[in-house]
Amino acid sequence: MTEEAKPGDETEARRGAGLERRSLLSLGIAGAAAASLATANGAKAQATGDSKLYAIKDRGRLIVGTGSTNPPWHFQDANGDLAGMDIDMARLLAKGLFDDPEAVEFVIQGSDARIPSLITDKVDIVVQWMTVTPGRAQQVEFTIPYYREGVGLMLLADSQYADFAALRAAGSTITVGGMQNVFLEDWIRKALPEARIDAYDSPDATIQALNARRVDATLSDQSAIRWMMQQAPGRFADSGYGWLPNSYASAVKPGDPTWLNWVNTVYKEAMMGVDFDLFAASYKKWFGVDLEVPKVGFPGEFA
Amino acid sequence: MIDYHFDWTVITRNAGFLADALLLGLGLAVASLAIGCLIGLLAAYARLSRWRLLSGAVWIYVELIRCIPLLLLIFFLYFGLPELGVRFLDKFETFVAALSIYAGAYMCEVFRAGLESIPRQYVEASKAIGLRPWQRQRYVVLPVMFRITLPSISNNLISLFKDTSLAAAIAVPELTFAARQINANTFRVMEAWLTASALYLLTAYAIAIALRQVERRYAAIR
């Protein structure tokens, strides 16, 4: 996959194009490429005035990389408009920048484009249920996380198994459904070592297997369980046990502390400060959970 | 040539898994054909019955099933029936039931044609030598009918064996499911599907050859 230099090509442009193509092929290679790019660009010191923050202000709109197929994070609602928790976080940033939550241009991309699109400056920030990992953190800079994801077990509300303890006690008499996936068995066995496992080829078949009581529980992301419970009130229940924690955060191109710090400030104050009501409303809308008002009268460290 | 490096070790490592899956598919096909033939035979007699209600009911069954994709029938039995309170079939039984009902409709038409093609003289001759109605069926009509319809039965068995690939949709670990699992685990898509294709092809061809031998021996029309 090496790029052959063509005579007359402008070196920087060629390197940039090659970088993008390679990045789309492999995140690992993207990491190496990012490192080399960071060295090239990072040589000149970042002056505050050069920050993306001001370029965005001048441009008049924020460009956000996200997806469109994963409720409740980023998906098209009944009107065809983008909606979800990620979308709300992006609009919160636009509100902070321009006092206009609509001043966002969404660039729809697949999950494999999240890092490449940042490195090649296609987007200002990625807000796309991005799991924080040490490997990725060497290629992009993460903001503070706004959600801790994990997996859980969804039951029918009138299931004979009331909760996780009941499922576990049932041993090998229960069947757990999930999407056919390389980790499915490992993930389920971690919590329910003896359960039988049925793998389905789509999320809808998995849910319908639960509806039809073909399986006693399904393995899902915690957020997806909450979303399903929100969509069909009274039909589903959470087993109450979650495992495999991972943090969702936004990511920005490395080397711009001013921009990163501004986003962090907005996120922090959404969760703990002036924009708490907006954050809590989104949270309630997408996950059906009422967040407790942060304890007032103390510094955050004491609450 | 395509620029792809084949790694057949994923297949050798999963050989046992694939073999089990293939045998399961064959078992499902044979069980379904056996039940399907029984349904088909009874339905064919019912279809030719003088009772209009009975033959009408079978006509509806045959046309309904022949005009519905097998996958939808499987989905209905697997996902739909439990919602209507029918819960006693597991995924394997559900699939055999679906394939049997499906096969029964096709076999009904095969047997009906076979029964109708038996020359009048055979039946009249058997009456003449004093055979009772059930003896006429047992010793004259059925043996001739089976010999006439043997090629169609073979066709249906091969077709049903290939239809077992749809069982993957309801988590039955047959060959297609196994290939998809290897894909999910290793991303060796080419190797997995090429192997599955070869196994389907060889097995279906082996069934065809075996049945050809049976036809050579027993078929009425040479």
Coordinates of C-alpha atoms in Angstrom, one line a residue:
Chain A
M1 CA 0.0 0.0 0.0
T2 CA 2.9 2.4 -0.4
E3 CA 2.3 5.6 -2.2
E4 CA 4.5 6.1 -5.3
A5 CA 5.7 9.6 -5.7
K6 CA 4.7 11.1 -9.0
P7 CA 7.0 13.7 -10.5
G8 CA 5.8 17.2 -10.2
D9 CA 3.5 16.5 -7.2
E10 CA 3.5 19.0 -4.5
T11 CA 5.0 17.3 -1.5
E12 CA 2.7 18.5 1.3
A13 CA -0.4 17.9 -0.8
R14 CA 0.7 14.4 -1.7
R15 CA 1.6 13.5 1.8
G16 CA -1.8 14.8 3.0
A17 CA -3.7 12.8 0.5
G18 CA -1.8 9.7 1.1
L19 CA -2.3 10.1 4.8
E20 CA -6.1 10.3 4.4
R21 CA -6.2 7.2 2.2
R22 CA -4.1 5.2 4.5
S23 CA -5.9 6.3 7.6
L24 CA -9.2 5.1 6.2
L25 CA -7.7 1.7 5.7
S26 CA -6.4 1.3 9.2
L27 CA -6.6 3.1 12.4
G28 CA -3.3 1.7 13.4
I29 CA -1.5 3.1 10.4
A30 CA -3.5 6.3 11.0
G31 CA -1.8 6.5 14.4
A32 CA 1.6 6.3 12.9
A33 CA 0.7 8.9 10.3
A34 CA -0.8 11.2 12.9
A35 CA 2.4 11.0 14.9
S36 CA 4.4 12.0 11.9
L37 CA 2.0 14.8 11.1
A38 CA 2.0 16.0 14.7
T39 CA 5.8 16.3 14.5
A40 CA 5.6 18.2 11.3
N41 CA 3.0 20.7 12.5
G42 CA 3.8 20.7 16.2
A43 CA 7.3 22.1 15.4
K44 CA 5.8 25.6 15.3
A45 CA 4.5 26.6 18.6
Q46 CA 0.7 27.0 18.9
A47 CA -0.1 30.6 19.6
T48 CA -3.5 31.2 21.2
G49 CA -4.7 33.3 18.3
D50 CA -4.1 30.5 15.9
S51 CA -6.5 28.2 17.7
K52 CA -9.3 26.5 15.8
L53 CA -11.6 28.1 18.3
Y54 CA -11.1 31.5 16.5
A55 CA -11.2 30.0 13.0
I56 CA -14.6 28.5 13.9
K57 CA -15.8 31.8 15.3
D58 CA -14.8 33.6 12.1
R59 CA -16.4 30.9 9.9
G60 CA -19.7 31.3 11.8
R61 CA -20.5 27.7 12.1
L62 CA -19.1 24.6 13.8
I63 CA -18.3 21.5 11.6
V64 CA -19.0 18.3 13.5
G65 CA -18.2 14.7 12.4
T66 CA -20.9 12.3 13.5
G67 CA -23.0 9.3 12.3
S68 CA -26.6 8.9 11.5
T69 CA -27.5 5.3 12.2
N70 CA -27.2 4.6 15.9
P71 CA -30.0 5.7 18.2
P72 CA -30.1 7.1 20.7
W73 CA -26.7 8.7 19.9
H74 CA -26.9 10.0 16.4
F75 CA -29.8 9.0 14.1
Q76 CA -32.5 10.4 11.8
D77 CA -35.7 11.0 13.6
A78 CA -39.2 10.6 12.2
N79 CA -38.8 13.9 10.2
G80 CA -35.4 12.8 8.8
D81 CA -33.6 15.3 11.0
L82 CA -30.5 14.3 12.9
A83 CA -31.2 13.7 16.6
G84 CA -29.7 12.0 19.6
M85 CA -27.4 12.6 22.5
D86 CA -24.3 13.2 20.3
I87 CA -26.3 15.7 18.3
D88 CA -27.4 17.5 21.4
M89 CA -23.8 17.8 22.7
A90 CA -22.8 19.3 19.3
R91 CA -25.6 21.8 19.5
L92 CA -24.6 22.7 23.0
L93 CA -21.1 23.6 21.6
A94 CA -22.8 25.7 18.8
K95 CA -24.9 27.5 21.4
G96 CA -21.7 28.3 23.4
L97 CA -19.9 29.6 20.3
F98 CA -22.7 31.5 18.5
D99 CA -25.6 31.6 20.9
D100 CA -27.3 29.5 18.1
P101 CA -27.7 25.7 18.6
E102 CA -28.4 25.5 14.8
A103 CA -25.1 26.9 13.7
V104 CA -23.6 23.4 13.2
E105 CA -22.7 21.6 9.9
F106 CA -22.8 17.8 10.5
V107 CA -20.5 15.7 8.4
I108 CA -22.0 12.2 8.4
Q109 CA -19.2 9.6 8.5
G110 CA -18.7 5.9 9.4
S111 CA -17.0 5.0 12.7
D112 CA -13.8 4.2 10.9
A113 CA -13.5 7.8 9.6
R114 CA -13.6 9.4 13.1
I115 CA -9.8 9.7 13.5
P116 CA -8.9 10.4 9.8
S117 CA -11.5 13.2 9.4
L118 CA -9.9 15.0 12.4
I119 CA -6.3 14.5 11.3
T120 CA -7.2 15.8 7.8
D121 CA -9.1 18.8 9.1
K122 CA -12.4 17.7 7.5
V123 CA -14.2 18.4 10.8
D124 CA -13.5 20.6 13.9
I125 CA -14.6 17.9 16.4
V126 CA -15.9 14.4 16.4
V127 CA -19.0 13.8 18.5
Q128 CA -19.8 10.2 17.6
W129 CA -20.0 7.8 20.6
M130 CA -16.3 7.6 20.6
T131 CA -14.8 5.2 23.1
V132 CA -11.7 6.5 24.9
T133 CA -8.8 4.1 24.5
P134 CA -5.1 4.7 25.2
G135 CA -4.3 3.8 21.6
R136 CA -6.7 6.3 20.1
A137 CA -5.5 8.9 22.6
Q138 CA -2.2 8.8 20.9
Q139 CA -3.8 9.8 17.6
V140 CA -6.4 12.4 18.7
E141 CA -7.0 14.3 21.9
F142 CA -10.1 13.4 23.9
T143 CA -12.4 15.8 25.7
I144 CA -13.8 14.9 29.1
P145 CA -16.2 12.0 28.7
Y146 CA -20.0 12.6 28.7
Y147 CA -21.2 9.1 29.2
R148 CA -19.9 5.8 30.6
E149 CA -21.1 3.0 28.3
G150 CA -21.2 -0.7 29.1
V151 CA -23.2 -3.7 28.2
G152 CA -26.2 -5.0 30.0
L153 CA -29.0 -7.6 29.8
M154 CA -32.4 -6.5 28.6
L155 CA -35.4 -8.6 29.8
L156 CA -39.1 -8.4 29.1
A157 CA -40.8 -6.5 31.8
D158 CA -43.0 -9.5 32.7
S159 CA -40.1 -12.0 32.5
Q160 CA -40.0 -14.8 35.0
Y161 CA -36.5 -13.6 35.8
A162 CA -36.8 -10.5 37.8
D163 CA -33.2 -9.3 37.6
F164 CA -29.6 -10.2 37.1
A165 CA -29.4 -12.4 40.2
A166 CA -32.3 -14.5 39.0
L167 CA -30.7 -14.9 35.5
R168 CA -27.4 -15.9 37.1
A169 CA -29.2 -18.4 39.4
A170 CA -30.9 -19.9 36.5
G171 CA -27.6 -21.2 35.2
S172 CA -27.7 -23.2 31.9
T173 CA -31.5 -23.1 31.8
I174 CA -31.6 -19.6 30.2
T175 CA -30.8 -18.5 26.7
V176 CA -29.2 -15.1 26.0
G177 CA -29.5 -13.6 22.6
G178 CA -27.2 -11.1 20.9
M179 CA -25.8 -9.9 17.6
Q180 CA -23.4 -12.4 15.9
N181 CA -20.1 -10.8 16.9
V182 CA -16.6 -12.0 17.6
F183 CA -16.9 -11.0 21.3
L184 CA -20.5 -12.1 21.9
E185 CA -19.7 -15.3 23.8
D186 CA -16.9 -13.8 25.8
W187 CA -19.0 -10.9 26.9
I188 CA -22.0 -13.0 27.9
R189 CA -19.8 -15.6 29.6
K190 CA -18.2 -12.9 31.7
A191 CA -21.5 -12.3 33.5
L192 CA -23.4 -15.5 32.9
P193 CA -20.9 -18.3 32.5
E194 CA -23.4 -21.1 32.0
A195 CA -26.1 -19.5 29.9
R196 CA -26.8 -20.8 26.4
I197 CA -26.2 -18.3 23.7
D198 CA -28.2 -17.7 20.5
A199 CA -26.5 -15.3 17.9
Y200 CA -28.7 -13.4 15.4
D201 CA -27.6 -11.5 12.3
S202 CA -29.4 -8.2 13.0
P203 CA -30.4 -6.1 16.0
D204 CA -34.1 -6.3 15.1
A205 CA -34.0 -10.1 15.0
T206 CA -32.4 -10.1 18.4
I207 CA -35.1 -7.8 19.9
Q208 CA -37.8 -9.9 18.2
A209 CA -36.3 -13.1 19.7
L210 CA -36.8 -11.5 23.1
N211 CA -40.3 -10.3 22.2
A212 CA -41.2 -13.9 21.1
R213 CA -39.5 -15.3 24.3
R214 CA -37.1 -17.3 22.2
V215 CA -34.4 -15.9 24.5
D216 CA -34.7 -14.9 28.1
A217 CA -32.5 -11.8 27.8
T218 CA -30.5 -10.0 25.2
L219 CA -27.1 -8.5 25.5
S220 CA -27.1 -4.8 24.5
D221 CA -25.2 -1.6 25.1
Q222 CA -26.6 0.0 28.3
S223 CA -27.6 3.1 26.3
A224 CA -29.5 0.9 23.8
I225 CA -31.4 -0.8 26.6
R226 CA -32.4 2.5 28.1
W227 CA -33.5 3.7 24.6
M228 CA -35.6 0.6 24.0
M229 CA -37.2 1.0 27.4
Q230 CA -37.9 4.6 26.5
Q231 CA -39.4 3.7 23.1
A232 CA -41.7 1.0 24.4
P233 CA -42.6 1.9 28.0
G234 CA -43.6 -1.0 30.1
R235 CA -42.4 -3.7 27.7
F236 CA -38.7 -4.1 28.6
A237 CA -36.6 -4.0 31.7
D238 CA -33.0 -3.7 32.6
S239 CA -31.5 -6.6 34.5
G240 CA -29.7 -4.0 36.7
Y241 CA -26.2 -5.2 36.1
G242 CA -23.8 -3.5 33.7
W243 CA -20.2 -4.5 32.9
L244 CA -17.4 -3.8 30.4
P245 CA -17.3 0.0 31.2
N246 CA -16.0 2.3 28.5
S247 CA -16.1 6.1 28.3
Y248 CA -17.7 8.1 25.4
A249 CA -16.0 11.4 24.7
S250 CA -15.5 13.8 21.9
A251 CA -12.2 14.1 20.1
V252 CA -10.2 16.9 18.5
K253 CA -7.1 17.1 16.4
P254 CA -4.0 17.0 18.7
G255 CA -2.0 20.1 19.4
D256 CA -4.7 22.8 20.0
P257 CA -5.0 23.2 23.8
T258 CA -7.2 26.3 23.5
W259 CA -9.9 24.6 21.5
L260 CA -9.7 21.4 23.6
N261 CA -9.9 23.4 26.8
W262 CA -12.9 25.4 25.6
V263 CA -14.8 22.2 24.7
N264 CA -14.0 20.7 28.0
T265 CA -15.2 23.8 29.8
V266 CA -18.6 23.6 27.9
Y267 CA -19.0 19.8 28.7
K268 CA -18.0 20.2 32.3
E269 CA -20.5 23.1 32.8
A270 CA -23.2 21.1 31.0
M271 CA -22.8 18.2 33.4
M272 CA -22.2 20.3 36.6
G273 CA -22.9 23.9 35.9
V274 CA -24.9 26.5 34.0
D275 CA -26.1 24.2 31.2
F276 CA -27.1 21.4 33.5
D277 CA -30.8 21.8 32.7
L278 CA -30.1 21.4 29.0
F279 CA -27.9 18.4 29.6
A280 CA -30.4 16.8 32.0
A281 CA -33.2 17.4 29.5
S282 CA -31.2 15.6 26.8
Y283 CA -30.4 12.8 29.2
K284 CA -34.0 12.4 30.1
K285 CA -35.0 12.4 26.5
W286 CA -32.6 9.8 25.2
F287 CA -32.1 7.6 28.2
G288 CA -35.3 8.1 30.2
V289 CA -33.2 8.8 33.3
D290 CA -33.6 11.8 35.6
L291 CA -30.2 13.2 36.6
E292 CA -29.8 14.4 40.1
V293 CA -29.0 18.2 40.4
P294 CA -25.4 18.5 41.3
K295 CA -25.0 19.4 45.0
V296 CA -24.8 23.2 45.3
G297 CA -23.0 25.2 48.0
F298 CA -19.7 23.4 47.6
P299 CA -16.8 23.2 45.2
G300 CA -17.2 20.3 42.8
E301 CA -14.6 18.4 44.7
F302 CA -16.7 18.3 47.9
A303 CA -20.0 17.3 46.3
Chain B
M1 CA -5.7 -12.0 -10.5
I2 CA -7.3 -10.6 -7.4
D3 CA -5.0 -9.1 -4.9
Y4 CA -6.0 -11.2 -1.9
H5 CA -3.9 -13.4 0.2
F6 CA -5.9 -16.5 1.1
D7 CA -5.4 -18.0 4.5
W8 CA -7.0 -21.5 4.5
T9 CA -5.9 -22.2 8.0
V10 CA -9.1 -20.6 9.3
I11 CA -11.0 -23.3 7.5
T12 CA -8.8 -26.2 8.7
R13 CA -9.0 -24.8 12.3
N14 CA -12.8 -24.7 12.0
A15 CA -13.2 -28.0 10.1
G16 CA -15.0 -29.8 12.9
F17 CA -17.4 -26.9 13.3
L18 CA -18.1 -26.8 9.6
A19 CA -18.6 -30.6 9.4
D20 CA -21.1 -30.5 12.3
A21 CA -22.9 -27.7 10.6
L22 CA -23.1 -29.6 7.3
L23 CA -24.4 -32.7 9.0
L24 CA -27.0 -30.7 10.9
G25 CA -28.2 -29.2 7.6
L26 CA -28.5 -32.6 6.0
G27 CA -30.3 -33.9 9.0
L28 CA -32.8 -31.0 8.9
A29 CA -33.3 -31.6 5.2
V30 CA -33.9 -35.3 5.5
A31 CA -36.3 -34.9 8.5
S32 CA -38.2 -32.2 6.7
L33 CA -38.5 -34.2 3.5
A34 CA -39.8 -37.2 5.4
I35 CA -42.4 -35.2 7.1
G36 CA -43.0 -33.2 4.0
C37 CA -43.7 -36.3 1.9
L38 CA -46.2 -37.6 4.5
I39 CA -48.0 -34.2 4.5
G40 CA -47.8 -34.1 0.7
L41 CA -49.2 -37.6 0.2
L42 CA -52.1 -37.0 2.6
A43 CA -52.7 -33.6 1.0
A44 CA -52.6 -35.0 -2.5
Y45 CA -55.3 -37.6 -1.6
A46 CA -57.3 -34.8 0.0
R47 CA -56.9 -32.6 -3.0
L48 CA -58.4 -35.3 -5.2
S49 CA -61.1 -36.1 -2.7
R50 CA -64.8 -35.7 -3.8
W51 CA -65.4 -33.6 -0.6
R52 CA -65.2 -30.1 -1.9
L53 CA -64.5 -28.6 1.5
L54 CA -61.5 -30.9 2.0
S55 CA -60.0 -30.4 -1.4
G56 CA -60.7 -26.7 -1.2
A57 CA -58.9 -26.4 2.1
V58 CA -55.8 -28.2 0.7
W59 CA -55.9 -26.0 -2.4
I60 CA -55.7 -23.0 -0.1
Y61 CA -52.8 -24.5 1.8
V62 CA -50.8 -25.4 -1.3
E63 CA -51.3 -22.0 -3.0
L64 CA -50.7 -20.0 0.2
I65 CA -47.4 -21.8 1.0
R66 CA -46.2 -21.8 -2.6
C67 CA -46.7 -18.1 -2.8
I68 CA -44.9 -17.2 0.4
P69 CA -41.1 -17.0 0.7
L70 CA -39.8 -19.8 2.9
L71 CA -37.9 -17.2 5.1
L72 CA -41.2 -15.5 6.0
L73 CA -42.7 -18.8 6.9
I74 CA -39.7 -19.5 9.2
F75 CA -40.0 -16.0 10.7
F76 CA -43.7 -16.5 11.3
L77 CA -43.2 -19.8 13.1
Y78 CA -40.2 -18.7 15.1
F79 CA -41.1 -15.1 16.0
G80 CA -44.8 -15.0 15.4
L81 CA -46.2 -18.2 16.9
P82 CA -44.8 -17.6 20.4
E83 CA -46.6 -14.2 20.5
L84 CA -49.8 -16.1 19.8
G85 CA -49.0 -18.4 22.8
V86 CA -47.5 -21.4 20.9
R87 CA -44.2 -21.9 22.7
F88 CA -43.4 -25.6 22.7
L89 CA -41.2 -25.7 19.5
D90 CA -37.5 -25.0 19.9
K91 CA -35.5 -23.4 17.1
F92 CA -34.6 -26.8 15.5
E93 CA -38.2 -28.1 15.7
T94 CA -39.5 -24.8 14.4
F95 CA -37.2 -24.9 11.4
V96 CA -38.2 -28.6 10.6
A97 CA -41.8 -27.6 11.0
A98 CA -41.4 -24.7 8.6
L99 CA -39.5 -26.7 6.0
S100 CA -41.9 -29.6 6.3
I101 CA -45.0 -27.4 5.8
Y102 CA -43.2 -25.8 2.8
A103 CA -42.1 -29.2 1.4
G104 CA -45.6 -30.6 1.9
A105 CA -47.1 -28.0 -0.4
Y106 CA -44.7 -28.8 -3.2
M107 CA -44.9 -32.6 -2.6
C108 CA -48.7 -32.4 -2.7
E109 CA -48.5 -31.1 -6.2
V110 CA -45.9 -33.7 -7.2
F111 CA -48.0 -36.6 -5.8
R112 CA -51.3 -35.2 -7.2
A113 CA -49.8 -35.2 -10.6
G114 CA -48.4 -38.7 -10.0
L115 CA -51.7 -40.0 -8.8
E116 CA -53.5 -38.5 -11.8
S117 CA -51.1 -39.9 -14.2
I118 CA -51.7 -43.5 -13.2
P119 CA -53.4 -45.2 -16.2
R120 CA -57.1 -46.0 -15.6
Q121 CA -56.5 -49.6 -16.7
Y122 CA -54.3 -50.3 -13.7
V123 CA -57.0 -49.4 -11.3
E124 CA -59.7 -51.2 -13.3
A125 CA -57.5 -54.3 -13.6
S126 CA -56.9 -54.3 -9.8
K127 CA -60.7 -54.0 -9.3
A128 CA -61.1 -56.9 -11.7
I129 CA -58.9 -59.2 -9.6
G130 CA -60.9 -58.3 -6.5
L131 CA -58.5 -56.0 -4.6
R132 CA -60.2 -53.9 -1.9
P133 CA -59.8 -50.1 -2.2
W134 CA -56.9 -49.9 0.3
Q135 CA -55.2 -52.9 -1.3
R136 CA -55.5 -51.1 -4.7
Q137 CA -53.7 -48.1 -3.2
R138 CA -51.1 -50.2 -1.3
Y139 CA -50.2 -52.6 -4.1
V140 CA -50.9 -50.9 -7.3
V141 CA -51.4 -47.1 -7.1
L142 CA -48.7 -46.0 -4.6
P143 CA -45.8 -48.1 -6.0
V144 CA -46.5 -46.9 -9.5
M145 CA -47.0 -43.3 -8.3
F146 CA -43.7 -43.3 -6.4
R147 CA -41.8 -44.6 -9.4
I148 CA -43.3 -41.9 -11.6
T149 CA -42.6 -39.1 -9.1
L150 CA -39.1 -40.3 -8.1
P151 CA -37.2 -37.6 -10.2
S152 CA -39.4 -34.9 -8.7
I153 CA -38.8 -36.2 -5.2
S154 CA -35.0 -36.1 -5.9
N155 CA -35.3 -32.5 -7.1
N156 CA -37.1 -31.5 -4.0
L157 CA -34.6 -33.1 -1.6
I158 CA -31.7 -31.2 -3.2
S159 CA -33.7 -28.0 -3.1
L160 CA -34.7 -28.6 0.5
F161 CA -31.1 -29.2 1.5
K162 CA -30.1 -25.8 0.0
D163 CA -33.1 -24.2 1.8
T164 CA -31.6 -25.3 5.2
S165 CA -29.3 -22.2 4.7
L166 CA -32.2 -20.1 5.9
A167 CA -32.1 -21.7 9.3
A168 CA -29.1 -19.3 10.1
A169 CA -31.7 -16.5 10.4
I170 CA -33.1 -18.1 13.6
A171 CA -29.7 -19.0 15.1
V172 CA -29.6 -22.6 14.0
P173 CA -25.9 -23.4 13.6
E174 CA -25.9 -25.0 10.2
L175 CA -23.5 -24.3 7.4
T176 CA -24.4 -20.8 6.5
F177 CA -24.4 -19.8 10.2
A178 CA -21.0 -21.4 10.6
A179 CA -19.6 -19.5 7.6
R180 CA -21.0 -16.3 9.0
Q181 CA -19.5 -17.0 12.4
I182 CA -16.1 -17.6 10.8
N183 CA -16.5 -14.3 9.0
A184 CA -17.4 -12.5 12.2
N185 CA -14.5 -14.0 14.1
T186 CA -11.7 -13.8 11.4
F187 CA -13.0 -11.5 8.6
R188 CA -11.8 -14.3 6.3
V189 CA -14.9 -13.7 4.2
M190 CA -13.6 -15.2 0.9
E191 CA -12.4 -18.4 2.5
A192 CA -15.5 -18.9 4.6
W193 CA -18.0 -18.4 1.7
L194 CA -15.9 -20.3 -0.8
T195 CA -15.8 -23.2 1.5
A196 CA -19.5 -23.1 2.3
S197 CA -20.2 -22.9 -1.5
A198 CA -18.0 -25.9 -2.2
L199 CA -19.6 -27.9 0.6
Y200 CA -23.1 -27.1 -0.6
L201 CA -22.2 -27.9 -4.2
L202 CA -20.5 -31.2 -3.4
T203 CA -23.2 -32.3 -1.0
A204 CA -26.0 -31.4 -3.4
Y205 CA -24.2 -33.1 -6.2
A206 CA -23.6 -36.2 -4.1
I207 CA -27.3 -36.3 -3.3
A208 CA -28.1 -36.0 -7.0
I209 CA -25.8 -38.8 -7.9
A210 CA -27.2 -41.1 -5.2
L211 CA -30.8 -40.4 -6.2
R212 CA -29.9 -40.9 -9.9
Q213 CA -28.9 -44.4 -9.0
V214 CA -32.2 -45.0 -7.1
E215 CA -34.0 -43.7 -10.2
R216 CA -32.1 -46.0 -12.5
R217 CA -33.2 -48.9 -10.5
Y218 CA -36.8 -48.0 -9.7
A219 CA -38.1 -45.3 -12.0
A220 CA -41.1 -46.3 -14.0
I221 CA -40.3 -44.2 -17.1
R222 CA -37.0 -45.2 -18.6

